[in-house]
CSV table of C-alpha atoms in Angstrom, one decimal:
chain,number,residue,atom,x,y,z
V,1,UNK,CA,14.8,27.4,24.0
V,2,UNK,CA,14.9,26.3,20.3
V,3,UNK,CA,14.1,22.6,19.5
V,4,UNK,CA,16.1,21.7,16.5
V,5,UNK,CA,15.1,18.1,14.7
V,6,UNK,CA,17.9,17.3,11.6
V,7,UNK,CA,16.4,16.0,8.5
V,8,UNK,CA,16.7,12.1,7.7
V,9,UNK,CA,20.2,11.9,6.6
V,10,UNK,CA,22.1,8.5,5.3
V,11,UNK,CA,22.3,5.7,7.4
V,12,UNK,CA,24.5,6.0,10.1
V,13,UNK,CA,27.5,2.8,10.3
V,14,UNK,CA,25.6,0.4,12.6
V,15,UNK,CA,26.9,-2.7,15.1
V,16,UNK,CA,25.6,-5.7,15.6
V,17,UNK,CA,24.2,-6.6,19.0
V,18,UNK,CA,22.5,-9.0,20.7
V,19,UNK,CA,18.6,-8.5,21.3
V,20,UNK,CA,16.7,-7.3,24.2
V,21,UNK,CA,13.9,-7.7,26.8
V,22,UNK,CA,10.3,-5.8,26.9
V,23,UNK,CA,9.7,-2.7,28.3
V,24,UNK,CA,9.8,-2.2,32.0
V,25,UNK,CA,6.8,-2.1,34.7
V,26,UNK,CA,5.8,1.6,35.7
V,27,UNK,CA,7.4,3.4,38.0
V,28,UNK,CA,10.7,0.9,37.6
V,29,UNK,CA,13.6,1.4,35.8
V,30,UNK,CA,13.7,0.4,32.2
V,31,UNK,CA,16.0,-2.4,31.2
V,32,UNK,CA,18.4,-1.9,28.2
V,33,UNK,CA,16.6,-3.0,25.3
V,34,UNK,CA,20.0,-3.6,22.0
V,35,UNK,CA,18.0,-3.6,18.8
V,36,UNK,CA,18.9,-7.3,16.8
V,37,UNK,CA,20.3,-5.8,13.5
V,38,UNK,CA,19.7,-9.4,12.1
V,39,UNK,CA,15.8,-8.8,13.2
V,40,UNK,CA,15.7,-4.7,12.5
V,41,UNK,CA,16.9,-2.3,10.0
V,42,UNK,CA,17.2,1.5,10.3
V,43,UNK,CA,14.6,2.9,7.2
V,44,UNK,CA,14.3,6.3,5.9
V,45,UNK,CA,17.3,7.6,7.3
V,46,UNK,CA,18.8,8.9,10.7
V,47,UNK,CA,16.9,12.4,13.0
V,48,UNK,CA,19.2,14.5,15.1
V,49,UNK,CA,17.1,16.1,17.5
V,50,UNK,CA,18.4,18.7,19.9
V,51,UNK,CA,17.3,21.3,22.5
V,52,UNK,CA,19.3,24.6,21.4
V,53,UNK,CA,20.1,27.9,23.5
V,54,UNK,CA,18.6,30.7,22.1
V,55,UNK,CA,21.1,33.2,21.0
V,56,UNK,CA,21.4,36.7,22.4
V,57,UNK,CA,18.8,38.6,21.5
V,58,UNK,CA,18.9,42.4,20.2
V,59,UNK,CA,18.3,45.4,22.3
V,60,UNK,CA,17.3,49.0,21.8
V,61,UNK,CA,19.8,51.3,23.5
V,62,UNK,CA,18.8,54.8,22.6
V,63,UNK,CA,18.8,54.7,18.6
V,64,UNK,CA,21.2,52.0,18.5
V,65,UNK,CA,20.2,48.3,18.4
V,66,UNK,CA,22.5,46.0,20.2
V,67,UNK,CA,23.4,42.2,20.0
V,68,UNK,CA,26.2,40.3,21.8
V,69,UNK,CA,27.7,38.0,19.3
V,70,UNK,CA,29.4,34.7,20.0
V,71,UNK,CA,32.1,32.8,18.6
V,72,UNK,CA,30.6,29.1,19.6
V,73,UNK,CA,27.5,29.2,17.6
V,74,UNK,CA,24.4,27.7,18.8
V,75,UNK,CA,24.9,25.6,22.2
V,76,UNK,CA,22.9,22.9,23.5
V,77,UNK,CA,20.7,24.1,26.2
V,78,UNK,CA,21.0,22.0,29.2
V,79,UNK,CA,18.0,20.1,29.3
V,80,UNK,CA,16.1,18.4,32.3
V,81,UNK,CA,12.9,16.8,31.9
V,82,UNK,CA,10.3,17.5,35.1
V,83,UNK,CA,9.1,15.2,37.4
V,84,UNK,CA,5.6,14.0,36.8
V,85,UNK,CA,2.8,14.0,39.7
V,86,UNK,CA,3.3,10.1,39.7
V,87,UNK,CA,6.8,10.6,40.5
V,88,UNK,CA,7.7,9.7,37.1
V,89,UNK,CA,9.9,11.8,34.5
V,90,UNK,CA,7.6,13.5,31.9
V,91,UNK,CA,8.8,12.5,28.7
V,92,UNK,CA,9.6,15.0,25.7
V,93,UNK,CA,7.0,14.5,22.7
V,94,UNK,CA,8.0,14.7,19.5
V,95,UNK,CA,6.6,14.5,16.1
V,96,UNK,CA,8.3,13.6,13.0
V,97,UNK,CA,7.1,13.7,9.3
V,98,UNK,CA,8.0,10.9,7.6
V,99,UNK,CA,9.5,10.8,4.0
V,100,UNK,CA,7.4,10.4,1.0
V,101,UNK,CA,9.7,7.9,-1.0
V,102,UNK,CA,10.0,5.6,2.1
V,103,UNK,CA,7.0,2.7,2.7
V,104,UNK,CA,6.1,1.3,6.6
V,105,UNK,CA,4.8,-1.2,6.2
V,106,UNK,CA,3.8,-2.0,10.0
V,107,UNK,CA,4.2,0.8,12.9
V,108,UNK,CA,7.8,1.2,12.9
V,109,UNK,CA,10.1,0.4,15.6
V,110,UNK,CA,11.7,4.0,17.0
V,111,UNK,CA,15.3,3.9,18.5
V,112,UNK,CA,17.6,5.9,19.8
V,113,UNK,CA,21.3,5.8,19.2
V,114,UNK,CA,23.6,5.3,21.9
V,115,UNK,CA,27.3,6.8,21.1
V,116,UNK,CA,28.6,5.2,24.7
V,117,UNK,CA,28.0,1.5,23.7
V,118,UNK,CA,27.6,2.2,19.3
V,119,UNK,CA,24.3,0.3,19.4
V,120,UNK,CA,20.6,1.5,18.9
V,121,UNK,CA,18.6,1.2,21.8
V,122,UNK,CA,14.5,1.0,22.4
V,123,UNK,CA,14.6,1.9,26.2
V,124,UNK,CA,14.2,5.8,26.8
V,125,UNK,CA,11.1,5.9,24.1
V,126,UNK,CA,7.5,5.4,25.0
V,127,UNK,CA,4.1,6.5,23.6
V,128,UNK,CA,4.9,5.6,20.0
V,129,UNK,CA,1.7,6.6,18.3
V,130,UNK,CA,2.1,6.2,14.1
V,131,UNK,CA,-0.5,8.0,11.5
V,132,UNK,CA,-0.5,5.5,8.2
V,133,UNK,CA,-2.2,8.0,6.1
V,134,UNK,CA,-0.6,11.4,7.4
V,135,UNK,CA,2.6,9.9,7.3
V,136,UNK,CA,3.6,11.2,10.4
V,137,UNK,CA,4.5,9.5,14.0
V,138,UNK,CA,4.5,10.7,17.3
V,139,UNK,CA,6.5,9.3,20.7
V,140,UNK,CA,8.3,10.7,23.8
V,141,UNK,CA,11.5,10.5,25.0
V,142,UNK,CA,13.5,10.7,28.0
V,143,UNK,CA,16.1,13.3,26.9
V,144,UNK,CA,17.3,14.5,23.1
V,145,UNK,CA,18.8,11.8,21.2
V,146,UNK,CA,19.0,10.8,17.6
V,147,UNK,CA,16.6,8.3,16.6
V,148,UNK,CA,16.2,5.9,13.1
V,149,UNK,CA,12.9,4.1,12.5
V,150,UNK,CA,12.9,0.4,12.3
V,151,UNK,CA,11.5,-2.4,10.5
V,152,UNK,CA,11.3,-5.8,10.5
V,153,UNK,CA,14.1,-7.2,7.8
V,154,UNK,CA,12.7,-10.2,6.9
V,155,UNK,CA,8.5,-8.9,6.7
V,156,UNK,CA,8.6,-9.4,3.2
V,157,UNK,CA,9.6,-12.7,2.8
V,158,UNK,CA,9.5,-15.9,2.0
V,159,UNK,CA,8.3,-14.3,-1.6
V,160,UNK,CA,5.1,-15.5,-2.6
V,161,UNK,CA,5.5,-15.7,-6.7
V,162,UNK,CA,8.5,-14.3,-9.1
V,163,UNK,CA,8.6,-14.1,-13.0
V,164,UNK,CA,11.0,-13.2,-15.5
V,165,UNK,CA,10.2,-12.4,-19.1
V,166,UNK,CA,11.0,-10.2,-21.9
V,167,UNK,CA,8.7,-7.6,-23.6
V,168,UNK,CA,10.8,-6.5,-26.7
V,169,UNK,CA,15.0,-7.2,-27.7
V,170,UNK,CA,16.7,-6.0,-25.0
V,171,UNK,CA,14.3,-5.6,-22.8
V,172,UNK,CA,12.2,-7.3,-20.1
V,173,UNK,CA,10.0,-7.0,-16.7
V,174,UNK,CA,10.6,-9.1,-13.2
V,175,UNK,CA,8.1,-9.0,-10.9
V,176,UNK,CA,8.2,-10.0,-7.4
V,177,UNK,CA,5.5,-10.7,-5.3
V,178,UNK,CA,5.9,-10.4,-1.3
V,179,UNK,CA,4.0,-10.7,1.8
V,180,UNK,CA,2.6,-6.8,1.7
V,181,UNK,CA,4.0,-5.5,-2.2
V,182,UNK,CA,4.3,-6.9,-5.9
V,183,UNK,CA,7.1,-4.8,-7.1
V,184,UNK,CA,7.7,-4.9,-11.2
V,185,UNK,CA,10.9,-3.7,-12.6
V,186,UNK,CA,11.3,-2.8,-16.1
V,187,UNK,CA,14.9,-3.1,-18.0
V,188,UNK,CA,15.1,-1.5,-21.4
V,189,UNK,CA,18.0,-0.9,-23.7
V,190,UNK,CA,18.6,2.9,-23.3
V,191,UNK,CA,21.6,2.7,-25.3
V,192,UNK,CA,20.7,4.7,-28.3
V,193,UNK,CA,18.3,7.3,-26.3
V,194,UNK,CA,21.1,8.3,-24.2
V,195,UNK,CA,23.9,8.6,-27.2
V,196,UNK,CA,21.3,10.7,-29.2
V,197,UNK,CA,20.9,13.2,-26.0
V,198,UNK,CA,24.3,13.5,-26.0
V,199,UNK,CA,24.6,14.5,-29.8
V,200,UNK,CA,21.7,16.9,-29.3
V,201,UNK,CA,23.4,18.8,-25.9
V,202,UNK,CA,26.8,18.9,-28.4
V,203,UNK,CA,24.6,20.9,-31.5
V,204,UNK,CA,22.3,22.8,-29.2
V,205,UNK,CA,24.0,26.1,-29.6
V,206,UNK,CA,23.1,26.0,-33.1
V,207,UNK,CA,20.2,23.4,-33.9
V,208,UNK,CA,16.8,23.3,-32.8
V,209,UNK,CA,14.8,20.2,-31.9
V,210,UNK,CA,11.4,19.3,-31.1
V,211,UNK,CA,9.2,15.9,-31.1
V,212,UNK,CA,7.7,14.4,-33.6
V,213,UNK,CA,5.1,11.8,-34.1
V,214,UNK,CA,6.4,8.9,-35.5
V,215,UNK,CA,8.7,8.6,-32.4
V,216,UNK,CA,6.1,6.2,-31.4
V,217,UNK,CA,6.3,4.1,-34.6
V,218,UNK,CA,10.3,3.6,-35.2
V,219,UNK,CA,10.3,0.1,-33.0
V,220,UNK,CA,12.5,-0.4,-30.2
V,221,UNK,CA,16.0,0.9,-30.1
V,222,UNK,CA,15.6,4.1,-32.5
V,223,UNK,CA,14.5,7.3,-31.8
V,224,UNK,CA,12.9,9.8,-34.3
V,225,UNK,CA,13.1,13.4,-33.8
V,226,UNK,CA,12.8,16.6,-36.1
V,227,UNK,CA,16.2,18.9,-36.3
V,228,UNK,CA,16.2,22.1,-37.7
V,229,UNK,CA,19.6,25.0,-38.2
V,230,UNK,CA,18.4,27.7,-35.5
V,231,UNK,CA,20.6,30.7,-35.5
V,232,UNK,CA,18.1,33.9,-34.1
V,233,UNK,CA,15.8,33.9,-31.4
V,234,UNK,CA,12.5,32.7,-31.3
V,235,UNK,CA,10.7,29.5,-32.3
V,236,UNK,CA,11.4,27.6,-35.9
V,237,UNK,CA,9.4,27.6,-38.9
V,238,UNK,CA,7.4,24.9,-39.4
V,239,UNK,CA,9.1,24.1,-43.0
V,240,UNK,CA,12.7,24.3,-41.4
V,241,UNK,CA,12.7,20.9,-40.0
V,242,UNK,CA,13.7,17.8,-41.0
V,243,UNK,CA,13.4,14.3,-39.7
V,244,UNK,CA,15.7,12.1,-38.3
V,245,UNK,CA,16.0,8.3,-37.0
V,246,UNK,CA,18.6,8.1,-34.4
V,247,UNK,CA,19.9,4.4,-33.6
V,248,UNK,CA,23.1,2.9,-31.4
V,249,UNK,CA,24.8,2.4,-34.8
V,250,UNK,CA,23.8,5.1,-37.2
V,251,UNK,CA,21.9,8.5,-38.0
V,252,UNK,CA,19.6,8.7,-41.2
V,253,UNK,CA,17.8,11.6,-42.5
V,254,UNK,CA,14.2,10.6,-43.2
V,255,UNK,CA,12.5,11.4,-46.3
V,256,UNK,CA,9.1,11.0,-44.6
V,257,UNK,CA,7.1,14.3,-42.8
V,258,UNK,CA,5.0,14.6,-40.1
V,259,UNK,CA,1.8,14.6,-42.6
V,260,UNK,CA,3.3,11.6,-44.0
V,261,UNK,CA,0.0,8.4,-44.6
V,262,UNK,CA,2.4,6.2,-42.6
V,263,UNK,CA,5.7,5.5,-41.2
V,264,UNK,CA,8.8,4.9,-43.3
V,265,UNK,CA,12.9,4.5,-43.3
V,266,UNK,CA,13.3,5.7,-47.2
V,267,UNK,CA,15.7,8.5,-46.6
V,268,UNK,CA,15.9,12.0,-48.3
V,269,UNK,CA,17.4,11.6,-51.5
V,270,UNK,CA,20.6,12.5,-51.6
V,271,UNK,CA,21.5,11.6,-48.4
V,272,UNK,CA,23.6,9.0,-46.6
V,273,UNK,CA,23.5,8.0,-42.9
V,274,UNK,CA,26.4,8.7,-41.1
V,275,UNK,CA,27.7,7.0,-37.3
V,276,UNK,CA,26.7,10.8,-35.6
V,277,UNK,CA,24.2,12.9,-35.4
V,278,UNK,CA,27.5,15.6,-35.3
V,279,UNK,CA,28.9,14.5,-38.9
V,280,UNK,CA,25.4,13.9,-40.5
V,281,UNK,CA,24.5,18.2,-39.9
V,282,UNK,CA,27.9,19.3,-40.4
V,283,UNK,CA,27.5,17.9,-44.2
V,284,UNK,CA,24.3,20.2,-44.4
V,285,UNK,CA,25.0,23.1,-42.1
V,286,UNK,CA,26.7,26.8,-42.2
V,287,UNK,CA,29.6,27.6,-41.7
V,288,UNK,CA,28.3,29.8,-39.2
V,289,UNK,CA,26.1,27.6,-37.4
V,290,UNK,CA,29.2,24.6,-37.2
V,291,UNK,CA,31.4,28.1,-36.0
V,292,UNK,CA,28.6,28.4,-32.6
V,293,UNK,CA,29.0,24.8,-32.4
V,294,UNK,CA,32.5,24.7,-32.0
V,295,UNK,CA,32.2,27.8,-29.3
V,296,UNK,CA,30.1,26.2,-27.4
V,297,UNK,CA,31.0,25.8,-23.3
V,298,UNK,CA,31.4,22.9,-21.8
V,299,UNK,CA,29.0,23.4,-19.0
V,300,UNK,CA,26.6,24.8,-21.4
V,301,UNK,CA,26.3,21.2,-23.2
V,302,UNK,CA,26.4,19.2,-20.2
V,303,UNK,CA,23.8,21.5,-18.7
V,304,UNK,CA,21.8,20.4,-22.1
V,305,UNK,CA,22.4,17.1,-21.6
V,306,UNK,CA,21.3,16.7,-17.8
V,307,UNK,CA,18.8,18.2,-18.6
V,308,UNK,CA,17.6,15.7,-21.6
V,309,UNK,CA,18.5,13.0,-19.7
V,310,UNK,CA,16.3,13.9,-16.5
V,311,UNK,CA,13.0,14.1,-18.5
V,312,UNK,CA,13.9,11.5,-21.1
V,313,UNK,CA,11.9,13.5,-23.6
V,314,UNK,CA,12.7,10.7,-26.4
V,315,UNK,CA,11.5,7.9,-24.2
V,316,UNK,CA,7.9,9.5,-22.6
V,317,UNK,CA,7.1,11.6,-26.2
């Protein structure tokens, strides 16, 4: 027999019933217990869990090796759970890993779905045993069913505290502060980080970039980075690169240099700021550089891009 338990997929559609009883005396039958969907709310996702039939196995017949194959796939073993020597039915234990970007914040409720009446249900589970720290939780079961894990909707609130206020133009932090968390969210203006990863991904088949210090230094909503023409393999020369200050409005080309005394928007002389990144190297660059740029694949620069964007290199550098 193969036991097969489905990872926690998206929530399944749910309905609305009304709440239940407590759990049922031993050795008497347990009354429907409907979870209140005003009370609890599936969290981290939905478990199928399943008893499979193992498939035909494969024989040695003389120097052949033989299998039957079937056309159904894997079927679900017929499963029956045994009697206990009190008469009652010996539950099925199972243990489930919980996911790591999901938060319990008391022993969660486990339920089982019923497809009969569309409603989650608490009778058929017993023995729920949960593990805070090993993230893990433990309970038996009547038969296979799918099951979601529960909380209490409402255990965070009333909030105890809130506050609003901003930290630099454009951007500011709210905090909350609940029953069991404070949770702080941060908005920024990533308006001019995200256009300049975007001109980077378009050049990258022909331009180099790296980091450079006075990233740090250029005040909120610019970005400085160092650009160089990169046409071979290997790394750049050090004296290849120049600097640039990237904003949501324009691109200059920095006179300063990373062993500059301190941080300045004097650009290179004989140079004008342009609206791109794209126009400002293509006054500067090679024919044959501009030539790779204009070859480049679409999936190549969005590749570029994604990956930019994931580690935010401008922002965390």
């Amino acid at each position: 027999m193969l036991l097969s338990a489905g990872f926690p997929e998206g929530d399944a559609p749910l309905q609305e019933a009304p709440g239940g009883g407590a759990e049922a005396p031993a050795g008497r039958a347990e009354a429907p217990e409907v979870v209140d969907l005003q009370q609890l709310l599936p969290l981290g996702g939905v478990y199928h869990i399943q008893a499979l039939q193992l498939p035909p196995q494969a024989r040695d017949v003389g120097d052949w090796s033989v299998v039957e194959l079937l056309d159904v796939g894997l079927e679900v073993y017929p499963y029956s759970p045994e009697e206990a020597e009190d008469g009652t039915q010996a539950p099925v234990q199972i243990t489930l890993r919980l996911p790591d970007n999901v938060i319990y914040f008391q022993v969660p409720v486990v339920a089982r779905w019923d497809p009969a009446g569309q409603q989650w249900r608490t009778d058929g589970i017993s023995n729920t045993t949960y593990e805070a720290e090993e993230k893990s939780i433990t309970f038996g079961m009547g038969a296979f069913y799918t099951v979601a894990l529960l909380q209490d909707a409402h255990l965070n609130l009333p909030y105890q505290a809130w506050e609003w206020h901003p930290t630099a133009v454009d951007e500011g932090l709210f905090t909350v502060t609940a029953v069991f968390a404070t949770i702080q969210i941060q908005i920024k203006a990533a308006l001019a980080e995200v256009k300049a990863y975007e001109q980077m991904a378009l050049l990258a088949a022909a331009f180099a970039f790296t980091h450079s210090k006075w990233n740090g230094e250029a005040g909120p909503g610019q970005v400085v980075f160092k650009v160089s023409e990169h046409l071979t393999a290997g790394s750049a020369q050090d004296n290849d690169w120049s600097l640039y200050m990237f904003s949501d409005e324009k691109v200059q080309n920095l006179k300063l240099t990373e062993t500059s005394e301190a941080f300045s928007e004097e650009l290179e002389e004989g140079s004008e700021f342009h609206s791109t990144l794209y126009h400002m190297l293509k006054d500067s660059a090679s024919s044959e550089a501009m030539d790779k740029v204009e070859r480049a694949g679409f999936k190549f620069i969005d590749s570029v891009y994604q990956l930019l964007l994931a580690t935010r290199v401008l922002a965390y550098s």
